[in-house]
Coordinates of C-alpha atoms in Angstrom, one line a residue:
Chain S
M2 CA 185.6 219.3 124.1
N3 CA 187.1 216.4 125.8
L4 CA 189.3 217.2 128.8
H5 CA 191.5 214.7 130.5
G6 CA 193.0 214.2 133.7
I7 CA 195.9 216.5 133.1
D8 CA 193.6 219.2 132.0
Y9 CA 191.6 219.0 135.2
S10 CA 194.8 218.7 137.2
I11 CA 196.1 222.1 135.7
I12 CA 192.6 223.9 136.6
G13 CA 192.7 222.3 140.1
L14 CA 196.2 223.5 140.5
Y15 CA 195.4 227.1 139.4
F16 CA 192.3 227.1 142.0
L17 CA 194.8 225.9 144.7
F18 CA 197.2 228.8 144.0
V19 CA 194.5 231.5 143.9
L20 CA 193.1 230.5 147.0
G21 CA 196.6 230.1 148.7
I22 CA 197.5 233.7 147.9
G23 CA 194.1 234.8 149.6
F24 CA 195.1 232.5 152.7
L25 CA 198.5 234.0 152.8
L26 CA 197.5 237.7 152.9
K27 CA 194.8 236.9 155.3
K28 CA 196.9 237.8 158.4
R29 CA 198.3 241.0 156.8
I30 CA 194.8 242.4 156.6
K31 CA 194.1 244.7 159.8
T32 CA 192.3 247.7 158.6
A33 CA 189.9 249.0 156.3
D34 CA 192.6 250.8 154.4
D35 CA 194.7 247.3 154.1
F36 CA 191.7 245.5 152.5
L37 CA 190.1 248.5 150.4
M38 CA 193.1 250.3 149.4
S39 CA 196.2 247.7 149.9
A40 CA 197.6 250.5 152.3
R41 CA 199.1 252.2 149.2
N42 CA 201.9 249.7 149.3
I43 CA 202.1 247.8 146.2
P44 CA 205.3 247.6 144.1
L45 CA 205.4 249.3 140.5
W46 CA 205.7 246.0 138.3
I47 CA 202.5 244.6 140.2
T48 CA 200.5 247.7 139.8
S49 CA 201.2 248.0 136.2
L50 CA 200.3 244.6 135.1
A51 CA 197.3 244.6 137.5
F52 CA 196.4 247.7 135.6
I53 CA 195.9 246.0 132.5
S54 CA 194.8 242.7 134.0
A55 CA 191.8 244.4 135.7
N56 CA 190.8 245.0 131.8
L57 CA 191.6 241.4 130.8
G58 CA 188.2 240.1 131.5
A59 CA 185.7 238.2 129.5
Q60 CA 185.0 240.6 127.1
E61 CA 188.7 241.3 126.5
V62 CA 189.9 237.9 125.8
L63 CA 186.8 236.2 124.3
G64 CA 185.4 239.6 122.9
M65 CA 188.5 240.8 121.1
A66 CA 189.1 237.3 119.5
A67 CA 185.6 237.5 118.2
N68 CA 185.9 241.0 116.8
G69 CA 189.2 239.9 115.3
A70 CA 187.2 237.3 113.2
K71 CA 184.3 239.8 112.7
Y72 CA 186.3 243.1 112.0
G73 CA 189.7 241.8 111.4
L74 CA 192.7 244.2 112.2
Y75 CA 190.5 247.1 112.8
T76 CA 189.8 245.5 116.1
A77 CA 193.5 246.9 117.1
H78 CA 192.0 250.3 117.2
F79 CA 190.8 249.2 120.6
Y80 CA 194.4 249.1 121.7
W81 CA 196.5 251.4 119.6
L82 CA 194.1 254.3 119.2
G83 CA 191.6 253.3 122.1
A84 CA 193.9 252.6 125.0
V85 CA 197.5 253.6 124.8
F86 CA 196.9 257.6 124.2
A87 CA 194.5 257.5 127.2
M88 CA 196.8 255.5 129.5
V89 CA 199.7 258.0 128.8
F90 CA 197.5 260.9 129.4
L91 CA 196.3 259.5 132.7
G92 CA 199.8 258.9 134.0
L93 CA 201.2 262.2 132.9
F94 CA 198.5 264.6 133.6
M95 CA 195.5 263.1 135.7
M96 CA 197.3 260.9 138.2
P97 CA 199.1 263.7 140.0
F98 CA 195.5 264.9 141.1
Y99 CA 194.1 261.7 141.8
Y100 CA 197.1 260.5 144.0
G101 CA 198.0 264.0 145.3
S102 CA 194.5 264.7 146.5
K103 CA 194.6 261.6 148.7
A104 CA 191.4 260.7 147.4
R105 CA 190.7 257.0 148.2
S106 CA 188.4 256.7 144.9
V107 CA 187.5 258.4 141.9
P108 CA 183.9 259.5 143.4
E109 CA 185.9 260.9 146.2
Y110 CA 188.0 263.2 144.1
L111 CA 184.8 264.5 142.6
K112 CA 183.7 265.5 146.2
F113 CA 186.8 267.2 146.8
R114 CA 186.7 268.9 143.4
F115 CA 183.0 269.5 143.3
D116 CA 180.6 268.6 146.0
E117 CA 178.8 265.7 147.7
K118 CA 175.9 265.2 145.3
T119 CA 178.2 264.8 142.2
R120 CA 180.2 262.3 144.1
T121 CA 177.2 260.3 145.2
F122 CA 175.8 260.3 141.7
N123 CA 179.1 258.7 140.3
A124 CA 179.3 256.4 143.3
F125 CA 175.8 255.0 142.6
T126 CA 176.3 254.7 138.9
F127 CA 179.7 253.2 139.3
A128 CA 178.6 250.7 141.9
A129 CA 175.6 249.5 139.6
M130 CA 178.0 249.4 136.7
T131 CA 180.4 247.2 138.4
I132 CA 178.1 244.7 139.7
F133 CA 176.5 244.6 136.3
S134 CA 179.8 243.9 134.6
S135 CA 180.8 241.3 137.4
G136 CA 177.5 239.5 137.0
I137 CA 178.0 239.4 133.1
S138 CA 181.6 238.0 133.7
L139 CA 180.1 235.2 135.8
Y140 CA 177.2 234.4 133.3
A141 CA 179.8 234.4 130.5
L142 CA 182.0 232.2 132.4
A143 CA 179.1 229.6 133.2
M144 CA 177.8 229.7 129.6
L145 CA 181.3 229.0 128.3
M146 CA 181.7 226.1 130.6
Q147 CA 178.3 224.8 129.9
V148 CA 178.8 225.0 126.1
I149 CA 182.5 223.8 125.6
L150 CA 182.9 221.6 128.7
G151 CA 179.5 220.4 129.3
W152 CA 179.6 221.5 132.9
D153 CA 176.3 222.5 134.6
F154 CA 175.4 226.1 134.5
N155 CA 174.7 226.4 138.2
V156 CA 177.7 224.5 139.4
S157 CA 179.9 226.7 137.3
I158 CA 178.3 229.8 138.7
W159 CA 178.5 228.7 142.4
I160 CA 182.0 227.4 142.2
A161 CA 183.6 230.4 140.2
A162 CA 181.7 233.0 142.5
G163 CA 182.9 231.0 145.7
I164 CA 186.6 230.9 144.6
V165 CA 186.5 234.6 143.9
L166 CA 184.9 235.3 147.1
A167 CA 187.0 233.3 149.0
Y168 CA 190.3 235.1 147.8
T169 CA 188.7 238.7 147.8
F170 CA 187.2 238.1 151.1
L171 CA 190.5 236.9 152.6
G172 CA 193.0 239.1 151.3
G173 CA 190.9 242.0 149.9
L174 CA 192.3 244.3 147.0
T175 CA 195.9 243.1 147.5
S176 CA 194.8 239.4 146.9
A177 CA 192.8 240.5 143.8
V178 CA 195.7 242.5 142.4
Y179 CA 198.0 239.5 143.2
N180 CA 195.9 237.2 141.6
E181 CA 195.4 239.6 138.5
V182 CA 199.1 239.4 137.8
L183 CA 199.2 235.5 138.1
Q184 CA 196.2 235.7 135.7
F185 CA 198.2 238.0 133.4
F186 CA 200.8 235.6 132.8
L187 CA 198.6 232.6 132.6
I188 CA 196.5 234.4 129.9
V189 CA 199.5 235.3 127.9
L190 CA 201.5 232.1 128.3
G191 CA 198.3 230.0 127.9
I192 CA 197.0 231.6 124.7
A193 CA 200.6 232.3 122.9
P194 CA 201.0 228.9 121.8
L195 CA 197.7 228.9 120.2
V196 CA 198.8 231.8 118.0
Y197 CA 202.2 229.9 117.0
I198 CA 200.4 226.7 116.1
G199 CA 197.5 228.7 114.4
M200 CA 200.0 230.7 112.2
Q201 CA 201.7 227.3 111.3
Q202 CA 198.6 225.7 110.3
A203 CA 197.2 228.5 108.4
G204 CA 200.7 228.7 106.3
G205 CA 202.3 231.5 108.2
L206 CA 201.9 235.1 107.3
Q207 CA 201.9 234.3 103.4
G208 CA 198.9 232.0 104.3
I209 CA 197.1 234.8 106.2
L210 CA 197.7 237.4 103.4
A211 CA 196.4 234.8 100.8
N212 CA 193.4 233.6 102.6
V213 CA 191.9 236.5 104.5
D214 CA 190.0 239.3 103.0
N215 CA 192.5 242.4 102.3
A216 CA 189.8 244.7 103.8
K217 CA 190.2 243.0 107.3
L218 CA 194.1 243.4 107.2
H219 CA 194.2 247.1 107.5
L220 CA 193.9 249.7 110.4
W221 CA 192.7 253.0 108.4
K222 CA 192.0 251.9 104.9
G223 CA 188.4 252.6 103.9
M224 CA 187.7 254.8 107.0
G225 CA 186.8 257.6 104.9
S226 CA 183.2 256.3 105.2
A227 CA 181.4 253.7 107.2
A228 CA 180.3 251.8 104.3
T229 CA 183.7 251.1 103.2
N230 CA 185.4 249.2 106.1
P231 CA 184.2 245.8 108.0
M232 CA 183.6 247.7 111.1
G233 CA 181.0 250.1 109.8
T234 CA 182.7 253.1 111.3
D235 CA 183.9 256.3 109.8
A236 CA 187.1 258.0 110.8
F237 CA 185.4 260.8 112.6
S238 CA 183.6 258.5 115.2
M239 CA 186.5 256.1 115.4
I240 CA 189.0 259.1 116.5
F241 CA 186.6 261.3 118.6
G242 CA 184.2 258.5 119.7
L243 CA 186.4 255.5 120.3
G244 CA 189.9 257.3 120.5
F245 CA 188.9 260.3 122.5
V246 CA 185.7 260.1 124.4
L247 CA 185.3 256.3 125.3
A248 CA 189.2 255.5 125.7
F249 CA 189.8 258.5 127.9
G250 CA 186.3 257.9 129.7
Y251 CA 187.2 254.3 130.5
W252 CA 190.9 254.6 131.2
C253 CA 191.1 258.0 133.0
T254 CA 187.9 257.9 135.0
D255 CA 186.8 254.2 135.6
F256 CA 187.8 253.5 139.1
L257 CA 188.4 249.9 138.4
V258 CA 191.5 250.6 136.4
V259 CA 192.5 254.0 138.1
Q260 CA 192.4 252.1 141.5
R261 CA 195.6 249.9 140.6
A262 CA 197.6 252.9 140.0
M263 CA 196.3 254.7 143.1
I264 CA 197.7 251.9 145.5
S265 CA 201.3 252.5 144.5
H266 CA 204.2 253.3 146.9
N267 CA 204.4 256.9 145.8
L268 CA 203.4 259.5 143.1
N269 CA 206.2 258.6 140.7
D270 CA 205.1 255.1 140.6
A271 CA 201.4 256.0 140.5
R272 CA 202.3 258.1 137.2
R273 CA 204.4 255.3 135.7
T274 CA 201.9 252.6 136.5
P275 CA 199.4 253.4 133.5
I276 CA 202.2 254.0 131.1
I277 CA 204.6 251.2 131.7
A278 CA 201.3 249.0 131.4
A279 CA 200.7 250.4 128.2
L280 CA 203.7 248.7 126.8
P281 CA 202.4 245.2 127.1
K282 CA 198.8 246.7 126.1
I283 CA 200.5 247.5 122.7
F284 CA 201.3 243.9 122.1
M285 CA 198.1 242.4 123.5
P286 CA 196.5 242.1 119.9
L287 CA 199.1 239.4 119.2
I288 CA 197.3 237.3 121.7
V289 CA 193.8 238.3 121.7
I290 CA 193.0 239.6 118.0
V291 CA 195.5 237.6 115.9
P292 CA 193.6 234.4 116.9
G293 CA 190.5 235.8 115.2
I294 CA 192.3 236.5 112.0
I295 CA 194.1 233.2 112.1
L296 CA 190.4 231.4 112.3
L297 CA 189.6 233.3 109.1
A298 CA 192.5 232.0 107.1
L299 CA 192.0 228.4 108.4
Q300 CA 188.3 228.5 107.4
K301 CA 189.3 229.1 103.9
Q302 CA 191.7 226.1 104.0
F303 CA 190.1 223.6 106.1
S304 CA 186.8 222.2 107.1
G305 CA 185.8 222.1 110.6
F306 CA 186.4 225.6 111.5
E307 CA 183.1 227.0 110.9
L308 CA 181.7 229.0 113.8
P309 CA 178.4 227.8 115.3
L310 CA 175.1 229.9 115.2
N311 CA 173.8 231.6 118.4
V312 CA 170.2 231.5 119.4
N313 CA 169.3 234.3 117.1
G314 CA 170.5 232.2 114.0
Q315 CA 173.7 234.5 113.5
V316 CA 177.1 233.4 113.4
D317 CA 178.4 233.2 117.1
Y318 CA 181.7 235.0 116.9
N319 CA 182.2 234.6 120.6
M320 CA 183.2 231.1 120.1
T321 CA 186.1 232.0 118.2
L322 CA 188.7 231.3 120.9
P323 CA 187.1 228.2 122.3
L324 CA 186.9 226.6 118.9
L325 CA 190.6 227.3 118.0
L326 CA 191.3 225.9 121.5
S327 CA 189.3 222.7 120.9
K328 CA 190.7 222.2 117.3
L329 CA 194.3 223.1 117.9
Y330 CA 195.4 222.5 121.3
P331 CA 196.1 218.7 122.5
S332 CA 195.6 217.7 126.1
G333 CA 197.8 219.3 128.4
I334 CA 198.1 222.6 126.9
L335 CA 194.5 222.6 126.6
G336 CA 194.1 222.4 130.2
V337 CA 196.3 225.7 130.5
G338 CA 194.2 227.3 127.7
I339 CA 191.0 226.5 129.4
T340 CA 192.4 227.8 132.8
A341 CA 193.6 230.9 131.1
L342 CA 189.9 231.6 129.9
I343 CA 188.5 230.9 133.6
A344 CA 191.2 233.1 134.7
S345 CA 190.2 236.0 132.6
F346 CA 186.6 235.7 133.8
M347 CA 187.6 235.4 137.4
S348 CA 190.0 238.3 136.9
G349 CA 187.1 240.6 135.5
M350 CA 184.7 239.6 138.3
A351 CA 187.1 240.1 141.1
G352 CA 188.3 243.6 139.7
N353 CA 184.9 244.6 139.7
V354 CA 183.9 243.2 143.1
T355 CA 186.9 244.8 145.0
A356 CA 186.2 248.3 143.1
F357 CA 182.7 248.0 144.3
N358 CA 183.4 247.3 147.7
T359 CA 185.7 250.5 148.0
V360 CA 183.3 252.6 146.5
F361 CA 180.3 251.3 148.6
T362 CA 182.4 251.6 151.7
F363 CA 183.9 254.8 151.5
D364 CA 181.7 256.8 149.3
I365 CA 178.1 255.6 150.0
Y366 CA 178.2 254.0 153.6
Q367 CA 180.9 256.0 155.5
T368 CA 179.3 259.2 153.9
H369 CA 175.7 258.6 154.1
I370 CA 175.1 255.8 156.7
K371 CA 177.6 255.7 159.2
P372 CA 180.4 258.4 159.4
N373 CA 183.1 258.5 162.1
A374 CA 183.1 255.0 163.0
G375 CA 186.1 252.8 163.9
E376 CA 188.8 251.1 161.3
K377 CA 187.5 247.8 162.6
H378 CA 183.8 248.7 161.7
Y379 CA 184.6 249.8 158.2
L380 CA 186.9 246.7 157.8
N381 CA 183.9 244.6 158.4
V382 CA 181.7 246.6 156.2
G383 CA 184.1 246.2 153.4
K384 CA 184.2 242.4 153.9
A385 CA 180.5 242.3 154.2
T386 CA 180.3 244.4 151.1
T387 CA 182.2 241.8 149.4
V388 CA 180.0 238.9 150.0
V389 CA 177.0 241.3 149.0
G390 CA 178.8 242.1 145.9
I391 CA 179.3 238.5 144.9
L392 CA 175.7 237.5 145.7
L393 CA 174.4 240.5 143.6
S394 CA 176.8 239.2 140.7
I395 CA 175.4 235.9 141.2
L396 CA 171.8 237.5 140.8
T397 CA 172.8 239.4 137.8
A398 CA 174.1 236.3 136.1
Y399 CA 170.8 234.5 136.5
V400 CA 169.0 237.6 135.3
A401 CA 171.2 237.7 132.4
R402 CA 170.3 234.3 131.3
G403 CA 166.9 235.4 130.4
F404 CA 168.2 238.2 127.9
N405 CA 169.9 237.6 124.7
S406 CA 171.2 241.2 124.0
I407 CA 172.6 242.0 127.8
M408 CA 176.3 241.9 126.4
D409 CA 175.1 244.9 123.8
L410 CA 173.3 246.6 126.9
L411 CA 176.6 246.3 129.0
Q412 CA 178.4 248.1 126.2
L413 CA 176.1 250.9 126.2
V414 CA 176.0 251.3 129.8
F415 CA 179.7 252.0 129.7
G416 CA 178.9 254.8 127.2
F417 CA 176.2 256.1 129.2
V418 CA 178.4 256.3 132.4
N419 CA 182.0 256.9 131.4
A420 CA 181.7 259.1 128.2
P421 CA 179.9 262.1 130.2
L422 CA 182.1 261.3 133.2
F423 CA 185.3 262.3 131.1
A424 CA 183.8 265.8 130.3
T425 CA 183.3 266.3 133.9
F426 CA 186.6 265.4 134.8
L427 CA 188.4 267.3 131.7
L428 CA 186.6 270.6 132.8
G429 CA 187.0 269.9 136.6
M430 CA 190.7 269.2 136.5
F431 CA 191.7 271.6 133.7
W432 CA 189.3 274.7 134.1
K433 CA 189.1 276.2 137.7
K434 CA 185.8 278.0 136.8
S435 CA 183.7 274.8 136.5
T436 CA 181.3 274.4 139.3
A437 CA 179.7 271.7 141.3
N438 CA 176.2 272.7 139.9
G439 CA 177.6 272.7 136.4
A440 CA 179.3 269.3 136.8
F441 CA 176.2 267.5 138.4
W442 CA 173.9 269.0 135.6
G443 CA 176.4 268.3 133.0
L444 CA 176.5 264.5 134.0
L445 CA 172.7 264.1 134.4
S446 CA 172.4 265.9 130.7
G447 CA 175.2 263.7 129.1
T448 CA 173.7 260.5 130.5
G449 CA 170.4 261.7 129.4
A450 CA 171.6 262.7 125.8
A451 CA 173.1 259.2 125.6
A452 CA 169.8 257.4 126.4
L453 CA 168.1 259.6 124.0
T454 CA 170.3 259.0 121.1
Y455 CA 169.9 255.4 121.7
S456 CA 166.2 255.5 121.6
L457 CA 166.3 257.6 118.3
T458 CA 168.7 255.5 116.5
T459 CA 169.2 251.9 115.5
A460 CA 172.0 249.5 114.6
E461 CA 171.8 245.9 113.8
G462 CA 168.0 245.8 114.8
K463 CA 168.7 247.5 118.4
G464 CA 167.7 250.7 119.9
G465 CA 165.1 253.2 118.4
S466 CA 162.6 252.5 121.1
I467 CA 161.2 256.1 120.5
A468 CA 161.8 256.8 116.7
N469 CA 164.5 255.7 114.3
L470 CA 166.0 258.9 112.9
H471 CA 169.2 257.2 111.7
T472 CA 170.5 253.7 111.2
F473 CA 174.0 252.9 112.0
Y474 CA 175.9 250.4 109.8
S475 CA 176.9 248.4 113.1
G476 CA 176.4 248.5 116.8
T477 CA 180.1 249.5 117.4
S478 CA 179.4 252.6 115.2
Q479 CA 176.2 253.3 117.2
A480 CA 178.2 253.0 120.6
F481 CA 181.0 255.4 119.5
N482 CA 178.4 258.1 118.1
I483 CA 176.4 257.7 121.5
A484 CA 179.6 258.2 123.3
W485 CA 180.8 261.4 121.8
I486 CA 177.3 262.9 121.7
A487 CA 177.0 262.2 125.5
F488 CA 180.5 263.8 126.0
V489 CA 179.7 266.9 124.0
V490 CA 176.3 267.5 125.8
C491 CA 177.8 267.1 129.1
F492 CA 180.9 269.4 128.3
I493 CA 178.6 272.2 127.1
V494 CA 176.2 272.0 129.7
T495 CA 178.7 271.9 132.5
A496 CA 180.6 274.9 130.9
V497 CA 177.3 277.0 130.5
I498 CA 176.0 276.3 134.0
S499 CA 179.3 277.0 135.6
L500 CA 179.6 280.4 134.0
F501 CA 176.4 281.3 136.0
T502 CA 177.1 279.4 139.3
E503 CA 179.1 279.9 142.4
K504 CA 182.7 278.7 141.9
K505 CA 184.7 277.3 144.8
P506 CA 187.5 279.6 146.2
E507 CA 190.8 279.1 144.4
K508 CA 192.7 278.2 147.7
E509 CA 190.2 275.1 148.1
L510 CA 191.2 273.8 144.5
V511 CA 194.9 273.6 145.0
G512 CA 196.1 270.1 144.2
L513 CA 192.8 269.4 142.5
V514 CA 193.0 271.8 139.3
Y515 CA 196.0 272.0 136.8
S516 CA 196.4 275.7 136.8
L517 CA 196.4 276.0 140.5
T518 CA 198.8 273.2 141.1
P519 CA 202.6 273.1 141.0
R520 CA 203.9 271.5 138.1
Q521 CA 205.4 267.8 138.3
Q522 CA 209.0 268.1 137.3
D523 CA 210.1 265.1 135.3
K524 CA 213.6 265.6 136.0
N525 CA 214.9 262.0 136.7
R526 CA 217.8 261.4 134.1
I527 CA 217.2 257.6 134.4
W528 CA 214.8 257.0 131.6
Y529 CA 212.9 254.2 133.0
K530 CA 212.3 256.4 136.2
N531 CA 210.9 259.2 134.2
P532 CA 207.2 258.9 133.1
L533 CA 207.7 261.2 130.1
W534 CA 210.5 259.3 128.6
I535 CA 208.6 256.1 129.1
A536 CA 205.5 257.9 127.6
V537 CA 207.6 259.0 124.5
I538 CA 208.8 255.4 123.6
V539 CA 205.0 254.2 124.2
L540 CA 203.8 256.8 121.9
V541 CA 206.6 256.4 119.2
I542 CA 205.9 252.5 119.0
T543 CA 202.3 253.1 118.8
L544 CA 202.4 255.6 116.0
A545 CA 204.7 253.4 114.1
L546 CA 202.4 250.4 114.4
N547 CA 199.4 252.6 113.0
V548 CA 201.8 253.5 110.0
I549 CA 202.9 250.0 109.4
F550 CA 199.5 248.5 109.5
Y551 CA 197.7 251.3 107.7
Chain Y
M26 CA 219.2 223.3 159.5
L27 CA 215.9 221.9 158.3
S28 CA 213.8 224.4 160.2
S29 CA 216.0 227.3 158.5
I30 CA 215.2 225.9 155.1
K31 CA 211.7 225.6 155.8
L32 CA 211.7 229.1 157.0
I33 CA 213.4 230.3 153.7
I34 CA 210.7 228.6 151.8
M35 CA 207.8 229.8 153.7
N36 CA 209.1 233.3 153.4
K37 CA 209.6 232.8 149.6
F38 CA 205.9 232.2 149.2
F39 CA 205.2 235.8 150.3
D40 CA 206.9 236.9 147.1
L41 CA 204.6 237.1 144.2
R42 CA 207.5 236.3 141.8
F43 CA 208.2 233.1 143.6
V44 CA 204.6 232.2 143.6
I45 CA 204.3 232.8 139.9
G46 CA 207.6 230.7 139.4
A47 CA 206.4 227.9 141.6
F48 CA 202.9 227.7 139.8
F49 CA 204.6 227.6 136.3
L50 CA 207.4 225.4 137.5
V51 CA 204.8 222.8 138.5
V52 CA 202.6 223.2 135.3
G53 CA 205.8 223.0 133.3
I54 CA 206.9 219.7 134.9
M55 CA 203.2 218.2 134.6
L56 CA 203.2 219.0 130.8
L57 CA 206.6 217.7 130.2
I58 CA 206.0 214.4 131.8
Y59 CA 202.7 214.2 129.9
S60 CA 204.2 214.9 126.5
F61 CA 206.6 211.9 126.9
F62 CA 203.6 209.5 127.4
N63 CA 201.4 210.9 124.8
E64 CA 203.6 211.4 121.7
A65 CA 201.2 210.0 119.3
V66 CA 198.5 212.8 119.8
A67 CA 198.2 215.7 117.2
H68 CA 200.3 218.7 117.9
A69 CA 201.8 216.9 120.9
A70 CA 205.1 218.6 120.6
V71 CA 203.5 221.8 121.6
N72 CA 203.1 220.3 125.2
R73 CA 206.9 219.8 125.2
W74 CA 207.9 223.0 123.9
S75 CA 205.4 225.0 126.1
A76 CA 206.6 222.7 128.9
I77 CA 210.2 223.8 128.3
F78 CA 209.3 227.5 127.9
F79 CA 207.1 227.5 131.3
I80 CA 210.0 225.9 133.1
V81 CA 212.5 228.4 131.8
F82 CA 210.0 231.5 132.6
A83 CA 209.4 229.8 136.1
V84 CA 213.2 229.6 136.8
V85 CA 213.7 233.1 135.9
M86 CA 210.8 234.4 138.0
I87 CA 212.1 232.2 141.1
L88 CA 215.7 233.6 140.4
L89 CA 214.2 237.2 140.2
S90 CA 212.5 236.6 143.8
F91 CA 216.0 236.2 145.5
D92 CA 216.9 239.6 144.3
K93 CA 214.5 241.1 146.5
K94 CA 213.5 244.6 147.7
P95 CA 211.6 244.9 150.9
E96 CA 208.7 246.5 149.1
D97 CA 208.5 243.5 147.0
K98 CA 207.3 241.0 149.7
L99 CA 203.5 240.1 149.9

């Protein structure tokens, strides 16, 4: 792919604006709360867009286009089943406890609800996961720049890490959030023309219908059995594994996204943040999945659209979006498209680093290393943690270079950490009898069950390190099944141990447990200020799309 | 007069809508100018149409930044 002066100018201009936002915000950062929590003072439209942008990382933009080519429209389940319902649930039912408890992080809520050991366990696993994820984003960015632009791997890593460090160090979480919003518009407006040109070249909707395998143009058809749909997943593991456990585990408990709602002005804004974010989320498949389907139609009609092979000799679906950019975009808009890709990687990395520094500073450093220090001290720790987080991400990126399957491993790690955590939250928020010991041992058992299931099953040649008791049709199916098993084990162990261990007094659980907390009355008559009404609109649209694309 | 205009522009840079608008305005103008000098390239029209869309979007964002509530400041 050959870039021209205009393309490099657009990339340079983007870097200039990103750094400029960091410099502008620098003088407003005076305390640790400003740096790590944006002083809970961010407007609703920004928190909503940042909420989905924090998830618009490398996996989303490149990965969903790749899945679009591999699985077709079934990939939309990650949105219309695996995101929207969980985002609505978070806004309506869980946000009052996160925001109302005045917790500064998800692990801190666990401390209020359960105890210190549960919080520490979650803080460490989450911190490790964010660094791992940030490093993978950096690695993927450098690899992409090397493969499609011929840039040096080391130079790409250090430049991208340097820019993310500069703007997160200068402006903290606010800078990351503001850049996420800029990145959101860049990704949408930078990739949308590709969908238009691709559709035109593929012969419009008729061309897609005529040239793409019909099995890849449905959402639910063939879901009766894992053998009868391209994703290799049956309806049960899709609905329970993805739609319930993985989706709710990620959107409702992952501090990376929940943090964006927790920095709102007030509780009503915090509740509306994920629900309003669900509206653009519903339409994201148009930008990130449809290009993969367009590629399938183009492959049938023209030569030159074949995907390259990866190091294992398999079709490299991750090159779907870069291939389309290089084939369909002329210089100029190509610069915007490449900048959008760079933005998605940097957005993913910055989101992880800012979540890491908050959790490390508040939940590990302030709790276990130096409690009761001054604001200035924690501000400095937050800034130092940002530098350490970036350096660890760079180290992870270099380690990732030596492993072929590290992306798969990342997907599994999400299942190991988030799936059991959702069971802990579900019981913690909605069952007043759940106890600290139940939660802690439930989390450990759930994570252990996930690891054991992975070691006893295989999919696409992966897993089964102890024995192979079952072979899944696809890695995706394996991930969904591991998730629901981890959830069920955590749920049962937590519930059983809670029945035999000491409960917290009810007066300590007010504001933390549903049955002991005064209900939020959604009485606002203006529909867009009422979370319930927005939720109804979001759910009706989502259900309609599921029916239309059945 | 000049200093008050400078102050207004500096204050605008603290509004995210203005920053986003400014970014897309510059990119749109760059693309528009480029599209006039490179008409022979395949799919060249996409540069022009994207440029026009970016400029319209930028103008809307900048206009919205003038309808500012206190909490919308950076």
